[in-house]
């Protein structure tokens, strides 16, 4: 993901939009870098029909599994991701924050998975326009 913007910067060209990567040249030059606040990944079910989206920040990891149980991990207290805290009340704020951040990022990227989230996740009033007329009937 970072190779494209790095090579373009080496060539003196700006990265094309959309570009989720960042040039690695500041790191190579030894310049201080804050790094990313979050990372979003996609799995499209190439080997079997199962799709996932994930957002991770420095402390938490949320996996949206439209066909299964969603996952939330506290990476400080559980670095090996053995304890899914998605339904734990103490993590409700974290769950909502990461869900909204993932939803907005999927919308920004044009990833159609955001429509699944419209129906299957607590995204409140920030829900995208109803694409097939059933969102109000099936949303939590």
PDB file of N, CA, C and O in Angstrom, residues 43-51 67:
ATOM      1  N   UNK A  43     -11.194  -8.066   3.606  1.00  0.00           N
ATOM      2  CA  UNK A  43     -11.084  -9.448   3.130  1.00  0.00           C
ATOM      3  C   UNK A  43     -12.347  -9.705   2.331  1.00  0.00           C
ATOM      4  O   UNK A  43     -13.452  -9.475   2.815  1.00  0.00           O
ATOM      5  N   UNK A  44     -12.179 -10.158   1.100  1.00  0.00           N
ATOM      6  CA  UNK A  44     -13.317 -10.282   0.189  1.00  0.00           C
ATOM      7  C   UNK A  44     -13.800 -11.707  -0.011  1.00  0.00           C
ATOM      8  O   UNK A  44     -14.589 -11.963  -0.915  1.00  0.00           O
ATOM      9  N   UNK A  45     -13.340 -12.638   0.782  1.00  0.00           N
ATOM     10  CA  UNK A  45     -13.840 -13.997   0.675  1.00  0.00           C
ATOM     11  C   UNK A  45     -13.470 -14.694  -0.598  1.00  0.00           C
ATOM     12  O   UNK A  45     -14.304 -15.353  -1.216  1.00  0.00           O
ATOM     13  N   UNK A  46     -12.236 -14.559  -1.025  1.00  0.00           N
ATOM     14  CA  UNK A  46     -11.811 -15.169  -2.285  1.00  0.00           C
ATOM     15  C   UNK A  46     -11.913 -16.690  -2.283  1.00  0.00           C
ATOM     16  O   UNK A  46     -12.243 -17.291  -3.291  1.00  0.00           O
ATOM     17  N   UNK A  47     -11.618 -17.318  -1.163  1.00  0.00           N
ATOM     18  CA  UNK A  47     -11.604 -18.778  -1.100  1.00  0.00           C
ATOM     19  C   UNK A  47     -12.946 -19.358  -0.667  1.00  0.00           C
ATOM     20  O   UNK A  47     -13.234 -20.515  -0.915  1.00  0.00           O
ATOM     21  N   UNK A  48     -13.724 -18.564  -0.013  1.00  0.00           N
ATOM     22  CA  UNK A  48     -15.061 -18.965   0.398  1.00  0.00           C
ATOM     23  C   UNK A  48     -15.889 -17.694   0.539  1.00  0.00           C
ATOM     24  O   UNK A  48     -15.333 -16.624   0.737  1.00  0.00           O
ATOM     25  N   UNK A  49     -17.193 -17.784   0.415  1.00  0.00           N
ATOM     26  CA  UNK A  49     -18.022 -16.561   0.393  1.00  0.00           C
ATOM     27  C   UNK A  49     -18.202 -15.953   1.781  1.00  0.00           C
ATOM     28  O   UNK A  49     -19.250 -16.062   2.405  1.00  0.00           O
ATOM     29  N   UNK A  50     -17.166 -15.319   2.255  1.00  0.00           N
ATOM     30  CA  UNK A  50     -17.201 -14.707   3.578  1.00  0.00           C
ATOM     31  C   UNK A  50     -16.373 -13.435   3.508  1.00  0.00           C
ATOM     32  O   UNK A  50     -15.188 -13.480   3.191  1.00  0.00           O
ATOM     33  N   UNK A  51     -16.979 -12.315   3.771  1.00  0.00           N
ATOM     34  CA  UNK A  51     -16.315 -11.036   3.643  1.00  0.00           C
ATOM     35  C   UNK A  51     -16.165 -10.385   5.015  1.00  0.00           C
ATOM     36  O   UNK A  51     -17.046 -10.523   5.865  1.00  0.00           O
ATOM     37  N   UNK A  67     -21.614 -11.876   8.242  1.00  0.00           N
ATOM     38  CA  UNK A  67     -22.265 -13.185   8.287  1.00  0.00           C
ATOM     39  C   UNK A  67     -22.004 -13.937   9.583  1.00  0.00           C
ATOM     40  O   UNK A  67     -22.313 -15.120   9.686  1.00  0.00           O
TER      41      UNK A  67
END
